[in-house]
PDB file of C-alpha atoms and ligand atoms in Angstrom:
ATOM      1  CA  MET A   1      26.175  13.958  23.655  1.00  0.00           C
ATOM      2  CA  LYS A   2      28.033  14.853  20.480  1.00  0.00           C
ATOM      3  CA  PHE A   3      26.724  13.582  17.181  1.00  0.00           C
ATOM      4  CA  SER A   4      29.196  12.485  14.585  1.00  0.00           C
ATOM      5  CA  THR A   5      28.446  12.766  10.871  1.00  0.00           C
ATOM      6  CA  LEU A   6      27.985   9.006  10.854  1.00  0.00           C
ATOM      7  CA  ALA A   7      25.378   9.203  13.622  1.00  0.00           C
ATOM      8  CA  LEU A   8      23.451  11.886  11.746  1.00  0.00           C
ATOM      9  CA  ALA A   9      23.529   9.773   8.606  1.00  0.00           C
ATOM     10  CA  ALA A  10      22.165   6.888  10.656  1.00  0.00           C
ATOM     11  CA  VAL A  11      19.251   9.039  11.874  1.00  0.00           C
ATOM     12  CA  ALA A  12      18.406   9.906   8.270  1.00  0.00           C
ATOM     13  CA  GLN A  13      18.400   6.201   7.418  1.00  0.00           C
ATOM     14  CA  VAL A  14      16.012   5.483  10.253  1.00  0.00           C
ATOM     15  CA  ALA A  15      13.633   8.111   8.950  1.00  0.00           C
ATOM     16  CA  SER A  16      13.492   6.319   5.626  1.00  0.00           C
ATOM     17  CA  ALA A  17      13.659   2.674   6.697  1.00  0.00           C
ATOM     18  CA  HIS A  18      11.241   2.810   9.649  1.00  0.00           C
ATOM     19  CA  TYR A  19       8.214   4.999  10.029  1.00  0.00           C
ATOM     20  CA  PHE A  20       5.029   6.095  11.789  1.00  0.00           C
ATOM     21  CA  PHE A  21       1.872   7.910  10.741  1.00  0.00           C
ATOM     22  CA  ASP A  22       1.140  11.271  12.298  1.00  0.00           C
ATOM     23  CA  THR A  23      -1.361  13.070  10.115  1.00  0.00           C
ATOM     24  CA  ASN A  24      -4.343  12.646   7.853  1.00  0.00           C
ATOM     25  CA  ILE A  25      -5.021  14.481   4.624  1.00  0.00           C
ATOM     26  CA  VAL A  26      -8.438  15.904   3.841  1.00  0.00           C
ATOM     27  CA  GLY A  27      -9.159  17.271   0.388  1.00  0.00           C
ATOM     28  CA  GLY A  28      -5.434  17.473  -0.290  1.00  0.00           C
ATOM     29  CA  VAL A  29      -4.809  19.465   2.873  1.00  0.00           C
ATOM     30  CA  GLN A  30      -2.539  18.013   5.514  1.00  0.00           C
ATOM     31  CA  GLN A  31      -4.014  18.290   9.011  1.00  0.00           C
ATOM     32  CA  PRO A  32      -1.892  19.131  12.080  1.00  0.00           C
ATOM     33  CA  ALA A  33       0.126  16.171  13.386  1.00  0.00           C
ATOM     34  CA  PHE A  34      -1.851  13.960  15.784  1.00  0.00           C
ATOM     35  CA  LYS A  35      -4.966  16.146  15.559  1.00  0.00           C
ATOM     36  CA  TYR A  36      -7.116  13.187  14.469  1.00  0.00           C
ATOM     37  CA  VAL A  37      -4.476  10.431  14.669  1.00  0.00           C
ATOM     38  CA  ARG A  38      -3.839   8.799  18.019  1.00  0.00           C
ATOM     39  CA  GLN A  39      -0.279   9.341  19.148  1.00  0.00           C
ATOM     40  CA  SER A  40       1.655   6.402  20.525  1.00  0.00           C
ATOM     41  CA  SER A  41       3.659   6.665  23.715  1.00  0.00           C
ATOM     42  CA  ARG A  42       6.531   4.520  22.549  1.00  0.00           C
ATOM     43  CA  ALA A  43      10.051   5.667  23.193  1.00  0.00           C
ATOM     44  CA  VAL A  44      11.059   5.363  19.551  1.00  0.00           C
ATOM     45  CA  LYS A  45       7.987   6.322  17.534  1.00  0.00           C
ATOM     46  CA  TYR A  46       9.047   4.695  14.282  1.00  0.00           C
ATOM     47  CA  ASN A  47       9.710   1.278  15.758  1.00  0.00           C
ATOM     48  CA  PRO A  48       7.716  -1.697  14.436  1.00  0.00           C
ATOM     49  CA  ILE A  49       5.526  -4.186  16.284  1.00  0.00           C
ATOM     50  CA  LYS A  50       6.713  -7.802  16.019  1.00  0.00           C
ATOM     51  CA  PHE A  51       5.669 -11.272  17.121  1.00  0.00           C
ATOM     52  CA  SER A  52       6.466 -12.203  20.689  1.00  0.00           C
ATOM     53  CA  SER A  53       7.858 -15.518  19.469  1.00  0.00           C
ATOM     54  CA  ASN A  54      10.897 -13.578  18.305  1.00  0.00           C
ATOM     55  CA  PRO A  55      14.014 -13.405  20.432  1.00  0.00           C
ATOM     56  CA  ALA A  56      13.516 -10.769  23.121  1.00  0.00           C
ATOM     57  CA  ALA A  57      16.426  -8.746  21.771  1.00  0.00           C
ATOM     58  CA  ASP A  58      14.575  -8.276  18.512  1.00  0.00           C
ATOM     59  CA  ILE A  59      11.364  -6.833  19.944  1.00  0.00           C
ATOM     60  CA  ARG A  60      11.184  -3.047  19.758  1.00  0.00           C
ATOM     61  CA  ASP A  61      10.026  -1.098  22.826  1.00  0.00           C
ATOM     62  CA  GLY A  62       8.335  -4.251  24.122  1.00  0.00           C
ATOM     63  CA  SER A  63       5.618  -4.061  21.448  1.00  0.00           C
ATOM     64  CA  THR A  64       4.267  -7.373  20.177  1.00  0.00           C
ATOM     65  CA  VAL A  65       1.649  -8.413  17.635  1.00  0.00           C
ATOM     66  CA  ASP A  66       0.196 -10.703  20.319  1.00  0.00           C
ATOM     67  CA  GLY A  67      -0.463  -7.831  22.723  1.00  0.00           C
ATOM     68  CA  PRO A  68      -2.652  -4.713  22.879  1.00  0.00           C
ATOM     69  CA  ASP A  69      -0.120  -2.563  20.987  1.00  0.00           C
ATOM     70  CA  ILE A  70      -1.227  -4.163  17.711  1.00  0.00           C
ATOM     71  CA  VAL A  71      -4.583  -2.347  18.000  1.00  0.00           C
ATOM     72  CA  CYS A  72      -3.470   1.263  17.462  1.00  0.00           C
ATOM     73  CA  ASN A  73       0.185   1.159  18.554  1.00  0.00           C
ATOM     74  CA  GLN A  74       1.742   1.331  22.009  1.00  0.00           C
ATOM     75  CA  GLY A  75      -0.035   3.573  24.511  1.00  0.00           C
ATOM     76  CA  ALA A  76      -2.208   5.157  21.814  1.00  0.00           C
ATOM     77  CA  PHE A  77      -5.419   4.781  23.808  1.00  0.00           C
ATOM     78  CA  ALA A  78      -4.032   7.220  26.381  1.00  0.00           C
ATOM     79  CA  SER A  79      -4.139   9.958  23.731  1.00  0.00           C
ATOM     80  CA  ALA A  80      -7.687   9.103  22.564  1.00  0.00           C
ATOM     81  CA  GLY A  81      -9.389  11.738  24.715  1.00  0.00           C
ATOM     82  CA  LYS A  82      -7.322  14.623  23.384  1.00  0.00           C
ATOM     83  CA  THR A  83      -7.443  13.399  19.768  1.00  0.00           C
ATOM     84  CA  GLU A  84     -10.241  15.007  17.731  1.00  0.00           C
ATOM     85  CA  VAL A  85     -12.850  13.180  15.691  1.00  0.00           C
ATOM     86  CA  LEU A  86     -12.854  13.706  11.922  1.00  0.00           C
ATOM     87  CA  THR A  87     -16.277  13.805  10.260  1.00  0.00           C
ATOM     88  CA  VAL A  88     -16.367  11.911   6.969  1.00  0.00           C
ATOM     89  CA  ASN A  89     -19.152  10.964   4.589  1.00  0.00           C
ATOM     90  CA  ALA A  90     -19.467   7.307   3.697  1.00  0.00           C
ATOM     91  CA  GLY A  91     -17.894   6.852   0.276  1.00  0.00           C
ATOM     92  CA  GLU A  92     -15.204   9.431   0.986  1.00  0.00           C
ATOM     93  CA  GLU A  93     -11.530   8.688   1.266  1.00  0.00           C
ATOM     94  CA  VAL A  94      -9.448   8.784   4.411  1.00  0.00           C
ATOM     95  CA  ARG A  95      -5.717   9.116   4.009  1.00  0.00           C
ATOM     96  CA  LEU A  96      -2.870   8.892   6.496  1.00  0.00           C
ATOM     97  CA  LYS A  97       0.606  10.222   5.857  1.00  0.00           C
ATOM     98  CA  LEU A  98       3.908   9.253   7.409  1.00  0.00           C
ATOM     99  CA  ALA A  99       5.737  11.635   9.723  1.00  0.00           C
ATOM    100  CA  VAL A 100       9.135  13.280   9.327  1.00  0.00           C
ATOM    101  CA  GLY A 101       9.366  12.821   5.572  1.00  0.00           C
ATOM    102  CA  ALA A 102       9.629   9.036   5.794  1.00  0.00           C
ATOM    103  CA  LYS A 103       8.544   6.685   3.020  1.00  0.00           C
ATOM    104  CA  PHE A 104       7.649   3.017   2.992  1.00  0.00           C
ATOM    105  CA  GLN A 105      11.015   1.562   2.164  1.00  0.00           C
ATOM    106  CA  HIS A 106      10.214  -1.929   3.289  1.00  0.00           C
ATOM    107  CA  PRO A 107       8.391  -4.256   0.890  1.00  0.00           C
ATOM    108  CA  GLY A 108       4.996  -5.328   2.149  1.00  0.00           C
ATOM    109  CA  PRO A 109       1.249  -4.829   2.098  1.00  0.00           C
ATOM    110  CA  GLY A 110      -0.868  -1.854   3.152  1.00  0.00           C
ATOM    111  CA  LEU A 111      -4.073  -2.612   5.080  1.00  0.00           C
ATOM    112  CA  VAL A 112      -6.966  -0.530   6.422  1.00  0.00           C
ATOM    113  CA  TYR A 113      -9.476  -1.723   9.036  1.00  0.00           C
ATOM    114  CA  MET A 114     -12.420  -0.144  10.850  1.00  0.00           C
ATOM    115  CA  SER A 115     -14.047  -0.804  14.217  1.00  0.00           C
ATOM    116  CA  LYS A 116     -17.246   0.821  15.459  1.00  0.00           C
ATOM    117  CA  ALA A 117     -17.104   2.436  18.886  1.00  0.00           C
ATOM    118  CA  PRO A 118     -19.995   1.521  21.201  1.00  0.00           C
ATOM    119  CA  GLY A 119     -20.341   5.251  21.930  1.00  0.00           C
ATOM    120  CA  SER A 120     -17.750   8.019  21.630  1.00  0.00           C
ATOM    121  CA  VAL A 121     -14.596   6.892  19.826  1.00  0.00           C
ATOM    122  CA  LYS A 122     -12.629   9.035  22.302  1.00  0.00           C
ATOM    123  CA  SER A 123     -13.329   6.464  24.969  1.00  0.00           C
ATOM    124  CA  TYR A 124     -13.041   3.358  22.788  1.00  0.00           C
ATOM    125  CA  ASP A 125     -10.039   1.079  23.277  1.00  0.00           C
ATOM    126  CA  GLY A 126     -10.475  -0.880  20.058  1.00  0.00           C
ATOM    127  CA  SER A 127     -11.234  -4.169  21.809  1.00  0.00           C
ATOM    128  CA  GLY A 128     -14.359  -4.757  19.705  1.00  0.00           C
ATOM    129  CA  ASP A 129     -14.818  -6.218  16.239  1.00  0.00           C
ATOM    130  CA  TRP A 130     -12.745  -5.071  13.254  1.00  0.00           C
ATOM    131  CA  PHE A 131     -13.444  -5.401   9.543  1.00  0.00           C
ATOM    132  CA  LYS A 132     -11.077  -4.754   6.672  1.00  0.00           C
ATOM    133  CA  ILE A 133     -11.960  -2.067   4.133  1.00  0.00           C
ATOM    134  CA  TYR A 134      -8.838  -2.071   1.990  1.00  0.00           C
ATOM    135  CA  GLU A 135      -5.664  -3.977   1.192  1.00  0.00           C
ATOM    136  CA  GLU A 136      -2.886  -3.684  -1.342  1.00  0.00           C
ATOM    137  CA  GLY A 137       0.068  -5.965  -1.899  1.00  0.00           C
ATOM    138  CA  VAL A 138       1.949  -6.547  -5.122  1.00  0.00           C
ATOM    139  CA  CYS A 139       1.153  -4.155  -7.964  1.00  0.00           C
ATOM    140  CA  ASP A 140       3.540  -4.762 -10.830  1.00  0.00           C
ATOM    141  CA  GLY A 141       6.447  -6.710 -12.231  1.00  0.00           C
ATOM    142  CA  GLY A 142       9.146  -4.644 -10.547  1.00  0.00           C
ATOM    143  CA  ASP A 143      11.677  -5.930  -8.040  1.00  0.00           C
ATOM    144  CA  PHE A 144       9.788  -8.353  -5.804  1.00  0.00           C
ATOM    145  CA  THR A 145      12.004  -7.354  -2.874  1.00  0.00           C
ATOM    146  CA  SER A 146      11.047  -3.677  -3.206  1.00  0.00           C
ATOM    147  CA  THR A 147       9.347  -1.709  -5.997  1.00  0.00           C
ATOM    148  CA  ALA A 148       6.858  -4.416  -7.026  1.00  0.00           C
ATOM    149  CA  TRP A 149       4.891  -3.644  -3.831  1.00  0.00           C
ATOM    150  CA  CYS A 150       2.104  -1.107  -4.361  1.00  0.00           C
ATOM    151  CA  ASP A 151       3.031   1.278  -1.583  1.00  0.00           C
ATOM    152  CA  TYR A 152       6.807   0.951  -1.777  1.00  0.00           C
ATOM    153  CA  ASP A 153       8.507   4.352  -1.552  1.00  0.00           C
ATOM    154  CA  ARG A 154       5.176   6.084  -0.903  1.00  0.00           C
ATOM    155  CA  ASP A 155       4.390   8.075   2.235  1.00  0.00           C
ATOM    156  CA  TRP A 156       0.642   7.444   2.585  1.00  0.00           C
ATOM    157  CA  ILE A 157      -2.096   4.833   2.770  1.00  0.00           C
ATOM    158  CA  ALA A 158      -5.654   5.666   1.747  1.00  0.00           C
ATOM    159  CA  ALA A 159      -9.032   3.937   1.634  1.00  0.00           C
ATOM    160  CA  LYS A 160     -12.627   4.844   0.922  1.00  0.00           C
ATOM    161  CA  ILE A 161     -15.101   4.450   3.760  1.00  0.00           C
ATOM    162  CA  PRO A 162     -17.522   1.918   2.210  1.00  0.00           C
ATOM    163  CA  LYS A 163     -20.836   3.547   1.235  1.00  0.00           C
ATOM    164  CA  ASP A 164     -22.807   0.914   3.168  1.00  0.00           C
ATOM    165  CA  THR A 165     -21.013   1.650   6.454  1.00  0.00           C
ATOM    166  CA  PRO A 166     -23.573   2.468   9.169  1.00  0.00           C
ATOM    167  CA  ASN A 167     -23.362   5.947  10.716  1.00  0.00           C
ATOM    168  CA  GLY A 168     -21.409   6.219  13.941  1.00  0.00           C
ATOM    169  CA  GLU A 169     -17.987   6.788  15.421  1.00  0.00           C
ATOM    170  CA  TYR A 170     -15.173   4.484  14.359  1.00  0.00           C
ATOM    171  CA  LEU A 171     -11.501   3.837  14.652  1.00  0.00           C
ATOM    172  CA  VAL A 172      -9.825   3.557  11.255  1.00  0.00           C
ATOM    173  CA  ARG A 173      -6.683   1.474  11.633  1.00  0.00           C
ATOM    174  CA  MET A 174      -3.969   2.025   9.027  1.00  0.00           C
ATOM    175  CA  GLU A 175      -1.203  -0.530   8.763  1.00  0.00           C
ATOM    176  CA  HIS A 176       1.881  -1.235   6.735  1.00  0.00           C
ATOM    177  CA  ILE A 177       3.665  -4.539   7.219  1.00  0.00           C
ATOM    178  CA  GLY A 178       7.306  -4.909   6.219  1.00  0.00           C
ATOM    179  CA  VAL A 179       7.704  -8.519   5.086  1.00  0.00           C
ATOM    180  CA  HIS A 180      11.427  -8.433   4.259  1.00  0.00           C
ATOM    181  CA  ARG A 181      12.068 -10.637   7.319  1.00  0.00           C
ATOM    182  CA  SER A 182       8.901 -12.693   7.279  1.00  0.00           C
ATOM    183  CA  HIS A 183      10.985 -15.649   6.084  1.00  0.00           C
ATOM    184  CA  VAL A 184      12.447 -15.732   9.596  1.00  0.00           C
ATOM    185  CA  ASN A 185       8.997 -15.081  11.135  1.00  0.00           C
ATOM    186  CA  GLN A 186       9.720 -11.424  11.794  1.00  0.00           C
ATOM    187  CA  PRO A 187       7.278  -9.262   9.860  1.00  0.00           C
ATOM    188  CA  GLU A 188       7.313  -5.626  11.016  1.00  0.00           C
ATOM    189  CA  HIS A 189       3.936  -4.021  11.699  1.00  0.00           C
ATOM    190  CA  TYR A 190       3.524  -0.239  11.582  1.00  0.00           C
ATOM    191  CA  VAL A 191       0.123   0.809  12.876  1.00  0.00           C
ATOM    192  CA  SER A 192      -1.835   3.979  13.678  1.00  0.00           C
ATOM    193  CA  CYS A 193      -5.506   4.810  14.206  1.00  0.00           C
ATOM    194  CA  LEU A 194      -7.616   7.713  13.009  1.00  0.00           C
ATOM    195  CA  GLN A 195     -10.761   8.744  14.927  1.00  0.00           C
ATOM    196  CA  VAL A 196     -13.728   9.351  12.613  1.00  0.00           C
ATOM    197  CA  LYS A 197     -17.452  10.006  12.685  1.00  0.00           C
ATOM    198  CA  VAL A 198     -19.164   8.476   9.661  1.00  0.00           C
ATOM    199  CA  GLN A 199     -22.247  10.276   8.319  1.00  0.00           C
ATOM    200  CA  SER A 200     -24.459   9.732   5.256  1.00  0.00           C
ATOM    201  CA  GLY A 201     -23.805   6.048   5.752  1.00  0.00           C
ATOM    202  CA  GLY A 202     -25.795   2.980   4.816  1.00  0.00           C
ATOM    203  CA  ASN A 203     -27.322  -0.112   6.310  1.00  0.00           C
ATOM    204  CA  GLY A 204     -24.591  -2.637   5.552  1.00  0.00           C
ATOM    205  CA  THR A 205     -23.428  -5.389   7.841  1.00  0.00           C
ATOM    206  CA  PRO A 206     -19.638  -5.181   7.872  1.00  0.00           C
ATOM    207  CA  GLY A 207     -17.512  -8.340   8.095  1.00  0.00           C
ATOM    208  CA  PRO A 208     -15.883 -10.802   8.346  1.00  0.00           C
ATOM    209  CA  MET A 209     -14.965  -9.581  11.820  1.00  0.00           C
ATOM    210  CA  VAL A 210     -11.661 -10.110  13.636  1.00  0.00           C
ATOM    211  CA  LYS A 211     -10.115  -8.924  16.899  1.00  0.00           C
ATOM    212  CA  PHE A 212      -6.793  -7.253  17.619  1.00  0.00           C
ATOM    213  CA  PRO A 213      -4.827  -8.976  18.960  1.00  0.00           C
ATOM    214  CA  GLY A 214      -5.960 -12.225  17.406  1.00  0.00           C
ATOM    215  CA  ALA A 215      -6.284 -11.431  13.696  1.00  0.00           C
ATOM    216  CA  TYR A 216      -2.636 -12.275  13.065  1.00  0.00           C
ATOM    217  CA  LYS A 217      -0.721 -15.311  14.277  1.00  0.00           C
ATOM    218  CA  ALA A 218       2.962 -16.103  14.063  1.00  0.00           C
ATOM    219  CA  THR A 219       2.048 -19.241  12.123  1.00  0.00           C
ATOM    220  CA  ASP A 220       0.125 -17.314   9.418  1.00  0.00           C
ATOM    221  CA  PRO A 221       1.497 -17.726   5.880  1.00  0.00           C
ATOM    222  CA  TYR A 222       2.281 -13.988   5.537  1.00  0.00           C
ATOM    223  CA  ALA A 223       4.418 -14.178   8.680  1.00  0.00           C
ATOM    224  CA  ASN A 224       6.513 -16.952   7.149  1.00  0.00           C
ATOM    225  CA  PHE A 225       6.630 -15.670   3.582  1.00  0.00           C
ATOM    226  CA  SER A 226       9.879 -15.139   1.693  1.00  0.00           C
ATOM    227  CA  ILE A 227      10.233 -12.276  -0.752  1.00  0.00           C
ATOM    228  CA  TYR A 228      13.534 -13.835  -1.830  1.00  0.00           C
ATOM    229  CA  ASN A 229      14.288 -16.568  -4.339  1.00  0.00           C
ATOM    230  CA  GLY A 230      11.603 -15.630  -6.792  1.00  0.00           C
ATOM    231  CA  ARG A 231       8.209 -14.101  -7.184  1.00  0.00           C
ATOM    232  CA  LYS A 232       5.189 -15.856  -5.723  1.00  0.00           C
ATOM    233  CA  ALA A 233       1.626 -15.058  -4.693  1.00  0.00           C
ATOM    234  CA  PHE A 234       1.499 -13.188  -1.392  1.00  0.00           C
ATOM    235  CA  PRO A 235      -0.932 -14.561   1.220  1.00  0.00           C
ATOM    236  CA  MET A 236      -2.588 -11.373   2.476  1.00  0.00           C
ATOM    237  CA  PRO A 237      -2.784 -11.073   6.297  1.00  0.00           C
ATOM    238  CA  GLY A 238      -6.134 -10.933   8.053  1.00  0.00           C
ATOM    239  CA  PRO A 239      -9.689 -11.382   6.778  1.00  0.00           C
ATOM    240  CA  ALA A 240     -11.195 -10.633   3.376  1.00  0.00           C
ATOM    241  CA  VAL A 241     -12.044  -7.034   2.567  1.00  0.00           C
ATOM    242  CA  TRP A 242     -15.696  -6.238   3.301  1.00  0.00           C
ATOM    243  CA  ALA A 243     -17.446  -6.127  -0.054  1.00  0.00           C
ATOM    244  CA  GLY A 244     -20.273  -3.916   1.226  1.00  0.00           C
ATOM    245  CA  GLY A 245     -23.891  -4.839   1.692  1.00  0.00           C
ATOM    246  CA  ALA A 246     -24.862  -7.603   4.024  1.00  0.00           C
ATOM    247  CA  ASN A 247     -22.320 -10.205   2.960  1.00  0.00           C
ATOM    248  CA  GLY A 248     -20.211  -9.782   6.037  1.00  0.00           C
ATOM    249  CA  GLY A 249     -19.511 -13.474   6.224  1.00  0.00           C
ATOM    250  CA  ALA A 250     -17.495 -14.059   3.058  1.00  0.00           C
ATOM    251  CA  SER A 251     -15.718 -17.369   3.377  1.00  0.00           C
ATOM    252  CA  SER A 252     -12.117 -18.384   2.808  1.00  0.00           C
ATOM    253  CA  PRO A 253     -10.528 -14.931   2.826  1.00  0.00           C
ATOM    254  CA  GLN A 254      -6.990 -16.233   2.384  1.00  0.00           C
ATOM    255  CA  ALA A 255      -7.837 -18.219  -0.722  1.00  0.00           C
ATOM    256  CA  THR A 256      -9.758 -15.331  -2.253  1.00  0.00           C
ATOM    257  CA  THR A 257      -6.904 -12.933  -1.689  1.00  0.00           C
ATOM    258  CA  ALA A 258      -4.254 -15.335  -2.912  1.00  0.00           C
ATOM    259  CA  ALA A 259      -6.199 -15.957  -6.085  1.00  0.00           C
ATOM    260  CA  LYS A 260      -6.448 -12.214  -6.694  1.00  0.00           C
ATOM    261  CA  GLU A 261      -2.705 -11.799  -6.229  1.00  0.00           C
ATOM    262  CA  VAL A 262      -1.992 -14.529  -8.716  1.00  0.00           C
ATOM    263  CA  ALA A 263      -4.325 -12.891 -11.189  1.00  0.00           C
ATOM    264  CA  THR A 264      -2.691  -9.478 -10.896  1.00  0.00           C
ATOM    265  CA  ALA A 265       0.948 -10.450 -10.487  1.00  0.00           C
ATOM    266  CA  PRO A 266       2.841 -11.617 -13.566  1.00  0.00           C
ATOM    267  CA  ALA A 267       4.108 -14.592 -11.634  1.00  0.00           C
ATOM    268  CA  SER A 268       5.121 -16.711 -14.571  1.00  0.00           C
ATOM    269  CA  LYS A 269       6.752 -14.028 -16.678  1.00  0.00           C
ATOM    270  CA  PRO A 270      10.351 -15.181 -17.113  1.00  0.00           C
ATOM    271  CA  THR A 271      11.645 -11.635 -17.649  1.00  0.00           C
ATOM    272  CA  THR A 272      10.389 -10.716 -14.197  1.00  0.00           C
ATOM    273  CA  LEU A 273      12.452 -13.368 -12.515  1.00  0.00           C
ATOM    274  CA  ALA A 274      15.484 -12.322 -14.516  1.00  0.00           C
ATOM    275  CA  THR A 275      15.227  -8.770 -13.198  1.00  0.00           C
ATOM    276  CA  VAL A 276      15.272  -9.792  -9.546  1.00  0.00           C
ATOM    277  CA  PRO A 277      18.978 -10.247  -8.808  1.00  0.00           C
ATOM    278  CA  VAL A 278      18.538 -10.352  -5.041  1.00  0.00           C
ATOM    279  CA  ALA A 279      16.220 -13.324  -5.337  1.00  0.00           C
ATOM    280  CA  ALA A 280      18.985 -15.385  -6.880  1.00  0.00           C
ATOM    281  CA  LYS A 281      21.170 -15.094  -3.792  1.00  0.00           C
ATOM    282  CA  PRO A 282      20.721 -17.767  -1.162  1.00  0.00           C
ATOM    283  CA  THR A 283      19.619 -15.762   1.849  1.00  0.00           C
ATOM    284  CA  ALA A 284      20.519 -18.374   4.413  1.00  0.00           C
ATOM    285  CA  GLN A 285      24.063 -18.803   3.126  1.00  0.00           C
ATOM    286  CA  ALA A 286      26.595 -18.948   5.952  1.00  0.00           C
ATOM    287  CA  GLY A 287      23.794 -17.844   8.298  1.00  0.00           C
ATOM    288  CA  CYS A 288      24.172 -14.236   7.186  1.00  0.00           C
ATOM    289  CA  ALA A 289      21.233 -11.829   7.294  1.00  0.00           C
ATOM    290  CA  ALA A 290      19.194 -11.148   4.159  1.00  0.00           C
ATOM    291  CA  LEU A 291      18.749  -7.708   2.641  1.00  0.00           C
ATOM    292  CA  TYR A 292      16.981  -5.508   5.252  1.00  0.00           C
ATOM    293  CA  GLY A 293      17.785  -8.098   7.893  1.00  0.00           C
ATOM    294  CA  GLN A 294      19.394  -7.247  11.217  1.00  0.00           C
ATOM    295  CA  CYS A 295      23.153  -7.752  11.254  1.00  0.00           C
ATOM    296  CA  GLY A 296      24.199  -6.084  14.487  1.00  0.00           C
ATOM    297  CA  GLY A 297      23.441  -3.723  17.336  1.00  0.00           C
ATOM    298  CA  GLN A 298      23.619  -3.743  21.108  1.00  0.00           C
ATOM    299  CA  GLY A 299      22.144  -6.945  22.491  1.00  0.00           C
ATOM    300  CA  PHE A 300      21.969  -8.647  19.089  1.00  0.00           C
ATOM    301  CA  SER A 301      23.368 -12.160  19.144  1.00  0.00           C
ATOM    302  CA  GLY A 302      22.791 -13.228  15.530  1.00  0.00           C
ATOM    303  CA  ALA A 303      25.225 -13.385  12.633  1.00  0.00           C
ATOM    304  CA  LYS A 304      26.938 -10.051  11.980  1.00  0.00           C
ATOM    305  CA  CYS A 305      27.165 -10.425   8.219  1.00  0.00           C
ATOM    306  CA  CYS A 306      24.956  -9.829   5.189  1.00  0.00           C
ATOM    307  CA  ALA A 307      24.056 -12.296   2.448  1.00  0.00           C
ATOM    308  CA  SER A 308      23.058  -9.253   0.403  1.00  0.00           C
ATOM    309  CA  GLY A 309      23.966  -5.581   0.828  1.00  0.00           C
ATOM    310  CA  ALA A 310      26.263  -4.127   3.463  1.00  0.00           C
ATOM    311  CA  CYS A 311      25.791  -4.013   7.216  1.00  0.00           C
ATOM    312  CA  LYS A 312      25.058  -0.423   8.248  1.00  0.00           C
ATOM    313  CA  ALA A 313      24.379   0.926  11.738  1.00  0.00           C
ATOM    314  CA  VAL A 314      20.874   2.413  11.932  1.00  0.00           C
ATOM    315  CA  ASN A 315      21.208   3.182  15.628  1.00  0.00           C
ATOM    316  CA  GLN A 316      23.084   1.721  18.564  1.00  0.00           C
ATOM    317  CA  TRP A 317      20.602  -1.161  18.848  1.00  0.00           C
ATOM    318  CA  TYR A 318      20.077  -1.942  15.217  1.00  0.00           C
ATOM    319  CA  SER A 319      22.329  -2.523  12.231  1.00  0.00           C
ATOM    320  CA  GLN A 320      20.697  -3.502   8.990  1.00  0.00           C
ATOM    321  CA  CYS A 321      21.769  -5.018   5.665  1.00  0.00           C
ATOM    322  CA  LEU A 322      21.190  -2.262   3.125  1.00  0.00           C
ATOM    323  CA  ASN A 323      22.129  -1.668  -0.493  1.00  0.00           C
TER     324      ASN A 323
HETATM  325 CU1   CU B   1      12.528  -2.455   9.493  1.00  0.00          CU
END
């Protein structure tokens, strides 16, 4: 097959708009791709995981948030045995980096979870309990549809293994969620898992605990959140971050997180609203897709127009409204 210049440009766009993790960084040194990170088996590695309530044509590679792929990505467990186990001290940072030079160019939160393997993490499918060790959402007063998000335009997510984490082998699950289409119940989940052995740990009782699938539901506030039409507090997906120690049962995670977002985001600053031009545009106007929304592609039956930006072909199955 011959590639036109347009097709090559489209591939470059994919690399920046969609993404997957392939490597971890230790002491500033990038480790070989998929040495400690489980590799997914999906046909298009950078595709997101979406809710199964979406139209079938919008699901990528059959991966849904309601199925096993939300654990560590599609088919990742099959690579567990050949993926090595990284030894880390409790209190140290783990960091995952995106592959092929991609950056997070969807607005949305970054989240890190851990789950203890009953024995060797190489034979653990991630069906046990998960606790959250880190989350980041909105960081500053920038454009609420892009740069205001902490990890926007970055190519990594990092978190410190809590000092109180008991010794043992764990999966560390790194996730970025694009929320540019959450207003139509289509958040995009990008997930990968790192295999670690925690040493010099503590005697904490991690929690609150959740399961994957199960931690996220299509009816959750984050999955129905609009980044358009003004700045507002973002309801963080999943449970509260484990605070360390024995208080694994912190209550009302959503409320706690929302309150924190309000406290850190300059929600009522009038100048902020004035600098968000996209927000002023009615996204549902004439049924056209919002910025970053799908506006075409093979098998797509929705409106082929953009309320904001221009409709550009990302690949034969996916055209997207982009600036
Ligand atoms: Cu996307």
